[in-house]
mmCIF file of C-alpha atoms in Angstrom:
data_model
loop_
_atom_site.group_PDB
_atom_site.id
_atom_site.type_symbol
_atom_site.label_atom_id
_atom_site.label_comp_id
_atom_site.label_asym_id
_atom_site.label_seq_id
_atom_site.Cartn_x
_atom_site.Cartn_y
_atom_site.Cartn_z
ATOM 1 C CA UNK A 1 171.895 24.099 73.846
ATOM 2 C CA UNK A 2 174.868 22.571 76.022
ATOM 3 C CA UNK A 3 173.986 19.265 74.521
ATOM 4 C CA UNK A 4 173.844 20.366 70.713
ATOM 5 C CA UNK A 5 176.755 22.288 70.997
ATOM 6 C CA UNK A 6 179.150 19.442 72.588
ATOM 7 C CA UNK A 7 177.950 17.336 69.578
ATOM 8 C CA UNK A 8 178.757 20.023 67.180
ATOM 9 C CA UNK A 9 182.040 20.153 68.514
ATOM 10 C CA UNK A 10 182.928 16.515 68.954
ATOM 11 C CA UNK A 11 181.825 15.821 65.179
ATOM 12 C CA UNK A 12 183.505 18.777 63.633
ATOM 13 C CA UNK A 13 183.698 19.547 60.131
ATOM 14 C CA UNK A 14 186.009 17.579 57.166
ATOM 15 C CA UNK A 15 188.163 20.091 54.990
ATOM 16 C CA UNK A 16 189.530 20.013 52.074
ATOM 17 C CA UNK A 17 193.174 20.744 53.382
ATOM 18 C CA UNK A 18 194.535 20.049 49.893
ATOM 19 C CA UNK A 19 192.808 23.002 47.770
ATOM 20 C CA UNK A 20 193.244 25.436 51.218
ATOM 21 C CA UNK A 21 196.992 24.890 50.314
ATOM 22 C CA UNK A 22 196.745 24.937 46.483
ATOM 23 C CA UNK A 23 194.414 28.408 47.097
ATOM 24 C CA UNK A 24 197.451 29.484 49.293
ATOM 25 C CA UNK A 25 200.117 28.735 46.760
ATOM 26 C CA UNK A 26 198.539 31.194 44.700
ATOM 27 C CA UNK A 27 197.694 33.536 46.991
ATOM 28 C CA UNK A 28 201.212 33.902 47.789
ATOM 29 C CA UNK A 29 202.237 34.706 44.056
ATOM 30 C CA UNK A 30 199.591 37.484 44.152
ATOM 31 C CA UNK A 31 200.802 38.955 47.028
ATOM 32 C CA UNK A 32 204.647 38.554 45.534
ATOM 33 C CA UNK A 33 203.256 40.190 42.512
ATOM 34 C CA UNK A 34 201.683 43.203 44.548
ATOM 35 C CA UNK A 35 204.496 43.533 46.506
ATOM 36 C CA UNK A 36 206.753 44.099 43.480
ATOM 37 C CA UNK A 37 204.195 46.591 42.051
ATOM 38 C CA UNK A 38 203.941 48.989 44.324
ATOM 39 C CA UNK A 39 208.222 48.604 45.519
ATOM 40 C CA UNK A 40 208.255 49.619 41.474
ATOM 41 C CA UNK A 41 206.248 52.724 42.396
ATOM 42 C CA UNK A 42 207.574 53.433 46.003
ATOM 43 C CA UNK A 43 211.529 53.501 43.577
ATOM 44 C CA UNK A 44 213.925 54.008 45.899
ATOM 45 C CA UNK A 45 211.990 54.215 48.904
ATOM 46 C CA UNK A 46 212.455 51.320 51.609
ATOM 47 C CA UNK A 47 208.983 49.480 51.364
ATOM 48 C CA UNK A 48 206.999 47.004 53.417
ATOM 49 C CA UNK A 49 204.088 46.802 52.933
ATOM 50 C CA UNK A 50 202.574 45.440 56.491
ATOM 51 C CA UNK A 51 204.280 48.726 57.694
ATOM 52 C CA UNK A 52 202.148 51.548 58.420
ATOM 53 C CA UNK A 53 204.666 54.387 58.608
ATOM 54 C CA UNK A 54 206.587 53.093 55.552
ATOM 55 C CA UNK A 55 203.346 53.051 53.436
ATOM 56 C CA UNK A 56 201.876 56.566 54.558
ATOM 57 C CA UNK A 57 205.471 57.715 53.208
ATOM 58 C CA UNK A 58 204.732 56.244 49.965
ATOM 59 C CA UNK A 59 201.217 57.669 49.714
ATOM 60 C CA UNK A 60 201.500 61.184 51.762
ATOM 61 C CA UNK A 61 204.351 62.322 51.555
ATOM 62 C CA UNK A 62 206.615 60.923 48.011
ATOM 63 C CA UNK A 63 203.524 60.806 46.000
ATOM 64 C CA UNK A 64 201.489 63.307 48.048
ATOM 65 C CA UNK A 65 197.577 61.690 47.905
ATOM 66 C CA UNK A 66 195.162 63.979 49.743
ATOM 67 C CA UNK A 67 195.724 63.090 53.658
ATOM 68 C CA UNK A 68 192.213 61.948 55.235
ATOM 69 C CA UNK A 69 192.316 61.517 58.964
ATOM 70 C CA UNK A 70 195.084 60.687 61.495
ATOM 71 C CA UNK A 71 196.054 58.116 64.381
ATOM 72 C CA UNK A 72 195.894 59.219 68.067
ATOM 73 C CA UNK A 73 199.697 59.500 67.761
ATOM 74 C CA UNK A 74 198.657 62.883 65.177
ATOM 75 C CA UNK A 75 200.079 60.916 62.041
ATOM 76 C CA UNK A 76 198.492 60.480 59.001
ATOM 77 C CA UNK A 77 196.495 56.889 58.978
ATOM 78 C CA UNK A 78 196.954 53.845 56.552
ATOM 79 C CA UNK A 79 193.472 52.394 57.775
ATOM 80 C CA UNK A 80 191.119 50.822 55.353
ATOM 81 C CA UNK A 81 188.112 53.261 56.140
ATOM 82 C CA UNK A 82 191.145 56.193 55.363
ATOM 83 C CA UNK A 83 192.522 54.864 52.376
ATOM 84 C CA UNK A 84 189.439 53.741 50.359
ATOM 85 C CA UNK A 85 188.113 57.040 49.527
ATOM 86 C CA UNK A 86 191.877 57.603 48.284
ATOM 87 C CA UNK A 87 191.142 55.074 45.390
ATOM 88 C CA UNK A 88 190.531 57.558 42.657
ATOM 89 C CA UNK A 89 193.589 59.375 43.347
ATOM 90 C CA UNK A 90 196.271 56.558 42.681
ATOM 91 C CA UNK A 91 196.549 52.590 41.574
ATOM 92 C CA UNK A 92 198.986 52.155 44.434
ATOM 93 C CA UNK A 93 196.354 52.215 46.639
ATOM 94 C CA UNK A 94 194.080 49.518 45.317
ATOM 95 C CA UNK A 95 197.229 47.852 45.310
ATOM 96 C CA UNK A 96 198.554 47.944 48.938
ATOM 97 C CA UNK A 97 194.141 47.439 50.114
ATOM 98 C CA UNK A 98 194.182 44.322 47.896
ATOM 99 C CA UNK A 99 197.206 43.018 49.510
ATOM 100 C CA UNK A 100 196.266 43.684 53.175
ATOM 101 C CA UNK A 101 193.357 41.515 51.831
ATOM 102 C CA UNK A 102 194.704 38.930 50.331
ATOM 103 C CA UNK A 103 197.517 38.762 53.287
ATOM 104 C CA UNK A 104 194.899 38.868 55.523
ATOM 105 C CA UNK A 105 192.935 35.545 54.464
ATOM 106 C CA UNK A 106 195.776 33.831 53.539
ATOM 107 C CA UNK A 107 197.803 34.055 57.442
ATOM 108 C CA UNK A 108 193.979 33.711 58.996
ATOM 109 C CA UNK A 109 192.396 30.517 57.052
ATOM 110 C CA UNK A 110 194.399 29.497 54.368
ATOM 111 C CA UNK A 111 197.876 28.757 55.888
ATOM 112 C CA UNK A 112 196.282 27.860 60.208
ATOM 113 C CA UNK A 113 193.227 25.864 58.932
ATOM 114 C CA UNK A 114 194.832 22.753 57.662
ATOM 115 C CA UNK A 115 196.772 22.520 60.894
ATOM 116 C CA UNK A 116 194.396 22.311 63.515
ATOM 117 C CA UNK A 117 192.912 19.264 61.556
ATOM 118 C CA UNK A 118 192.581 16.663 64.138
ATOM 119 C CA UNK A 119 194.855 14.028 63.260
ATOM 120 C CA UNK A 120 192.632 11.122 64.426
ATOM 121 C CA UNK A 121 189.651 12.263 63.366
ATOM 122 C CA UNK A 122 190.394 13.946 60.091
ATOM 123 C CA UNK A 123 188.458 16.889 61.118
ATOM 124 C CA UNK A 124 188.353 20.723 62.104
ATOM 125 C CA UNK A 125 186.755 20.246 65.597
ATOM 126 C CA UNK A 126 186.132 24.533 67.388
ATOM 127 C CA UNK A 127 185.119 25.134 70.376
ATOM 128 C CA UNK A 128 181.836 27.374 71.077
ATOM 129 C CA UNK A 129 181.662 29.900 73.886
ATOM 130 C CA UNK A 130 177.771 30.720 75.167
ATOM 131 C CA UNK A 131 178.613 32.884 77.995
ATOM 132 C CA UNK A 132 181.506 35.575 76.542
ATOM 133 C CA UNK A 133 179.871 37.732 74.300
ATOM 134 C CA UNK A 134 177.520 40.272 75.945
ATOM 135 C CA UNK A 135 175.544 40.408 73.355
ATOM 136 C CA UNK A 136 174.970 36.466 74.168
ATOM 137 C CA UNK A 137 175.506 35.118 70.469
ATOM 138 C CA UNK A 138 177.599 31.976 70.202
ATOM 139 C CA UNK A 139 181.573 32.561 69.838
ATOM 140 C CA UNK A 140 184.001 29.843 67.865
ATOM 141 C CA UNK A 141 187.594 29.594 68.509
ATOM 142 C CA UNK A 142 190.094 27.356 67.585
ATOM 143 C CA UNK A 143 189.098 27.900 65.313
ATOM 144 C CA UNK A 144 186.750 30.719 64.657
ATOM 145 C CA UNK A 145 184.506 28.886 62.756
ATOM 146 C CA UNK A 146 182.139 31.870 62.487
ATOM 147 C CA UNK A 147 183.535 34.181 60.861
ATOM 148 C CA UNK A 148 184.521 32.248 57.497
ATOM 149 C CA UNK A 149 185.131 35.243 54.719
ATOM 150 C CA UNK A 150 182.098 34.814 52.101
ATOM 151 C CA UNK A 151 181.752 38.534 50.610
ATOM 152 C CA UNK A 152 184.761 38.264 48.221
ATOM 153 C CA UNK A 153 185.760 35.792 45.411
ATOM 154 C CA UNK A 154 188.781 34.674 47.492
ATOM 155 C CA UNK A 155 186.705 34.413 50.643
ATOM 156 C CA UNK A 156 183.896 32.252 48.861
ATOM 157 C CA UNK A 157 186.817 30.075 47.625
ATOM 158 C CA UNK A 158 187.746 29.188 51.272
ATOM 159 C CA UNK A 159 184.633 28.511 52.120
ATOM 160 C CA UNK A 160 184.438 25.713 49.371
ATOM 161 C CA UNK A 161 186.802 23.609 51.523
ATOM 162 C CA UNK A 162 184.136 22.543 54.175
ATOM 163 C CA UNK A 163 182.994 19.382 52.615
ATOM 164 C CA UNK A 164 181.013 17.146 53.511
ATOM 165 C CA UNK A 165 181.810 13.395 54.074
ATOM 166 C CA UNK A 166 181.316 10.815 51.182
ATOM 167 C CA UNK A 167 177.927 9.769 50.670
ATOM 168 C CA UNK A 168 176.530 12.842 52.538
ATOM 169 C CA UNK A 169 175.587 16.717 51.597
ATOM 170 C CA UNK A 170 175.985 20.163 53.365
ATOM 171 C CA UNK A 171 172.899 21.683 53.610
ATOM 172 C CA UNK A 172 172.674 25.889 54.381
ATOM 173 C CA UNK A 173 169.826 27.675 55.546
ATOM 174 C CA UNK A 174 169.115 30.989 57.411
ATOM 175 C CA UNK A 175 165.940 32.655 58.498
ATOM 176 C CA UNK A 176 164.285 34.739 56.309
ATOM 177 C CA UNK A 177 164.945 38.688 57.135
ATOM 178 C CA UNK A 178 164.393 37.225 60.747
ATOM 179 C CA UNK A 179 165.354 40.746 62.764
ATOM 180 C CA UNK A 180 162.433 42.759 61.096
ATOM 181 C CA UNK A 181 160.003 39.839 61.807
ATOM 182 C CA UNK A 182 161.322 40.316 65.179
ATOM 183 C CA UNK A 183 160.755 43.600 65.371
ATOM 184 C CA UNK A 184 157.293 43.295 64.055
ATOM 185 C CA UNK A 185 156.330 41.006 66.724
ATOM 186 C CA UNK A 186 157.906 42.611 69.364
ATOM 187 C CA UNK A 187 156.852 46.280 68.676
ATOM 188 C CA UNK A 188 153.000 44.666 67.396
ATOM 189 C CA UNK A 189 153.936 47.231 64.842
ATOM 190 C CA UNK A 190 150.203 46.251 62.437
ATOM 191 C CA UNK A 191 152.090 47.806 59.133
ATOM 192 C CA UNK A 192 154.813 45.058 59.146
ATOM 193 C CA UNK A 193 153.120 42.305 60.498
ATOM 194 C CA UNK A 194 150.537 42.507 57.805
ATOM 195 C CA UNK A 195 153.087 43.080 54.869
ATOM 196 C CA UNK A 196 155.153 40.043 56.295
ATOM 197 C CA UNK A 197 151.239 38.138 56.228
ATOM 198 C CA UNK A 198 150.815 38.761 52.438
ATOM 199 C CA UNK A 199 154.364 37.980 52.228
ATOM 200 C CA UNK A 200 155.109 41.419 50.429
ATOM 201 C CA UNK A 201 159.133 42.836 50.087
ATOM 202 C CA UNK A 202 158.894 44.774 53.389
ATOM 203 C CA UNK A 203 162.097 46.410 51.999
ATOM 204 C CA UNK A 204 160.005 47.184 48.621
ATOM 205 C CA UNK A 205 157.635 48.316 51.617
ATOM 206 C CA UNK A 206 159.360 50.528 53.140
ATOM 207 C CA UNK A 207 160.677 52.164 50.167
ATOM 208 C CA UNK A 208 157.345 52.945 49.290
ATOM 209 C CA UNK A 209 156.247 54.320 52.444
ATOM 210 C CA UNK A 210 159.552 56.611 52.608
ATOM 211 C CA UNK A 211 159.165 57.882 49.201
ATOM 212 C CA UNK A 212 155.682 58.452 48.918
ATOM 213 C CA UNK A 213 154.663 56.005 46.510
ATOM 214 C CA UNK A 214 153.002 53.023 45.375
ATOM 215 C CA UNK A 215 154.952 49.830 45.674
ATOM 216 C CA UNK A 216 155.109 49.510 41.919
ATOM 217 C CA UNK A 217 156.066 52.239 41.438
ATOM 218 C CA UNK A 218 159.266 51.216 43.598
ATOM 219 C CA UNK A 219 162.714 51.346 41.980
ATOM 220 C CA UNK A 220 165.828 49.158 42.656
ATOM 221 C CA UNK A 221 167.582 52.694 44.267
ATOM 222 C CA UNK A 222 164.389 53.308 46.083
ATOM 223 C CA UNK A 223 164.788 49.738 47.427
ATOM 224 C CA UNK A 224 168.131 49.657 48.364
ATOM 225 C CA UNK A 225 167.850 52.799 50.407
ATOM 226 C CA UNK A 226 164.888 51.616 52.433
ATOM 227 C CA UNK A 227 166.939 48.216 53.330
ATOM 228 C CA UNK A 228 169.225 50.569 54.980
ATOM 229 C CA UNK A 229 166.490 52.432 56.622
ATOM 230 C CA UNK A 230 164.864 49.334 57.223
ATOM 231 C CA UNK A 231 168.156 48.044 59.302
ATOM 232 C CA UNK A 232 169.865 50.806 60.164
ATOM 233 C CA UNK A 233 166.641 52.365 62.015
ATOM 234 C CA UNK A 234 166.705 48.892 64.059
ATOM 235 C CA UNK A 235 169.784 49.764 65.663
ATOM 236 C CA UNK A 236 169.716 53.491 66.039
ATOM 237 C CA UNK A 237 171.320 55.014 62.887
ATOM 238 C CA UNK A 238 170.764 58.725 63.082
ATOM 239 C CA UNK A 239 170.206 60.947 60.622
ATOM 240 C CA UNK A 240 173.940 62.294 60.242
ATOM 241 C CA UNK A 241 175.255 58.281 59.966
ATOM 242 C CA UNK A 242 172.268 57.984 57.077
ATOM 243 C CA UNK A 243 173.734 61.038 55.333
ATOM 244 C CA UNK A 244 177.280 59.227 54.993
ATOM 245 C CA UNK A 245 175.722 55.849 54.198
ATOM 246 C CA UNK A 246 173.949 57.205 51.140
ATOM 247 C CA UNK A 247 175.710 60.302 50.631
ATOM 248 C CA UNK A 248 172.831 62.563 50.686
ATOM 249 C CA UNK A 249 171.861 65.818 52.246
ATOM 250 C CA UNK A 250 170.934 65.834 56.102
ATOM 251 C CA UNK A 251 167.425 66.965 55.638
ATOM 252 C CA UNK A 252 166.675 64.226 53.222
ATOM 253 C CA UNK A 253 168.149 61.772 55.417
ATOM 254 C CA UNK A 254 165.905 63.641 58.867
ATOM 255 C CA UNK A 255 163.017 63.170 56.005
ATOM 256 C CA UNK A 256 163.416 59.418 55.529
ATOM 257 C CA UNK A 257 163.906 58.810 59.311
ATOM 258 C CA UNK A 258 160.491 61.018 59.911
ATOM 259 C CA UNK A 259 158.746 59.086 57.326
ATOM 260 C CA UNK A 260 159.811 55.911 57.989
ATOM 261 C CA UNK A 261 157.997 56.242 62.056
ATOM 262 C CA UNK A 262 154.950 57.736 60.675
ATOM 263 C CA UNK A 263 154.829 54.944 58.499
ATOM 264 C CA UNK A 264 155.394 52.398 61.181
ATOM 265 C CA UNK A 265 154.718 54.562 64.336
ATOM 266 C CA UNK A 266 154.941 51.503 67.035
ATOM 267 C CA UNK A 267 158.441 51.058 65.905
ATOM 268 C CA UNK A 268 158.877 54.195 67.262
ATOM 269 C CA UNK A 269 157.269 53.724 70.480
ATOM 270 C CA UNK A 270 158.968 50.540 71.165
ATOM 271 C CA UNK A 271 162.678 52.358 70.788
ATOM 272 C CA UNK A 272 161.287 54.683 72.591
ATOM 273 C CA UNK A 273 160.034 52.866 75.914
ATOM 274 C CA UNK A 274 163.054 50.371 75.279
ATOM 275 C CA UNK A 275 165.393 52.911 76.409
ATOM 276 C CA UNK A 276 163.394 54.547 79.552
ATOM 277 C CA UNK A 277 162.973 51.223 81.261
ATOM 278 C CA UNK A 278 166.744 50.609 79.948
ATOM 279 C CA UNK A 279 167.315 54.013 81.912
ATOM 280 C CA UNK A 280 165.283 53.338 84.841
ATOM 281 C CA UNK A 281 166.448 49.828 85.872
ATOM 282 C CA UNK A 282 169.512 49.331 83.777
ATOM 283 C CA UNK A 283 169.230 46.705 81.336
ATOM 284 C CA UNK A 284 167.310 45.211 78.503
ATOM 285 C CA UNK A 285 165.623 41.614 78.261
ATOM 286 C CA UNK A 286 165.255 40.017 75.139
ATOM 287 C CA UNK A 287 161.970 38.051 74.523
ATOM 288 C CA UNK A 288 163.298 34.707 76.208
ATOM 289 C CA UNK A 289 164.152 36.623 79.610
ATOM 290 C CA UNK A 290 167.414 37.457 79.393
ATOM 291 C CA UNK A 291 169.007 40.324 80.067
ATOM 292 C CA UNK A 292 171.935 42.526 79.408
ATOM 293 C CA UNK A 293 173.466 45.045 81.802
ATOM 294 C CA UNK A 294 173.846 48.590 80.209
ATOM 295 C CA UNK A 295 175.397 50.723 83.039
ATOM 296 C CA UNK A 296 175.918 53.909 80.418
ATOM 297 C CA UNK A 297 173.108 53.849 78.588
ATOM 298 C CA UNK A 298 172.103 57.562 77.895
#
């Protein structure tokens, strides 16, 4: 692993700096337009979109929007999670959220990345850290190349700046549902193992079990719910969390989880036995023997 990472760090990756600078210029204009639009709504209020207090004054004092959560200091929160539910109350909320997203992308990626290109190699070189994250995952710094955005249109445009050298091609590969496959193996769950061996759509299979219907009767909405349950239960999602995630009644969320474990009983056993072992030893262990200490396990 060390040799592979050293080779990756040494070789680096080619960056289209001109493309990033052009994108930065475009974003600067969009940010200015959003700023001016919000200031028009704010009228005589002092308006700095980077000031949480001034944004709160505009939303909650001037526009009288329905306040949500408060900060630890007792102020009305303007965090993303607090503003998202307010989108329908006034157009300015979407403007503020868009401004923050674009400003973050510009300051984190578009502006600094071209400056980090090595003048000798003409490439971007990151540093991979093997022993920093408690989970055992690799992390990347100066710059962080493991967190280049992909979910938004602007994020996908930023990714286009990472290019192959002339005469070469970049290949992208991803394991297919690796977490659920590992779960099937480590829990020794026959229903999951058989579904993967048959090449079935595992989320559709889970939907059929959770909703009590035939695989052929599974609708897209059912599959979406099953996908959330598949990954949520794997990482300890409670019925309360599932209620919020799916906007359903608590009893319905409880029934979904109950049906899930009824269909995959070895998964329930694996989770329970892992918790029991961790409470006794104070650690959990991966398939390859890496231990993670968890002192505050309940």
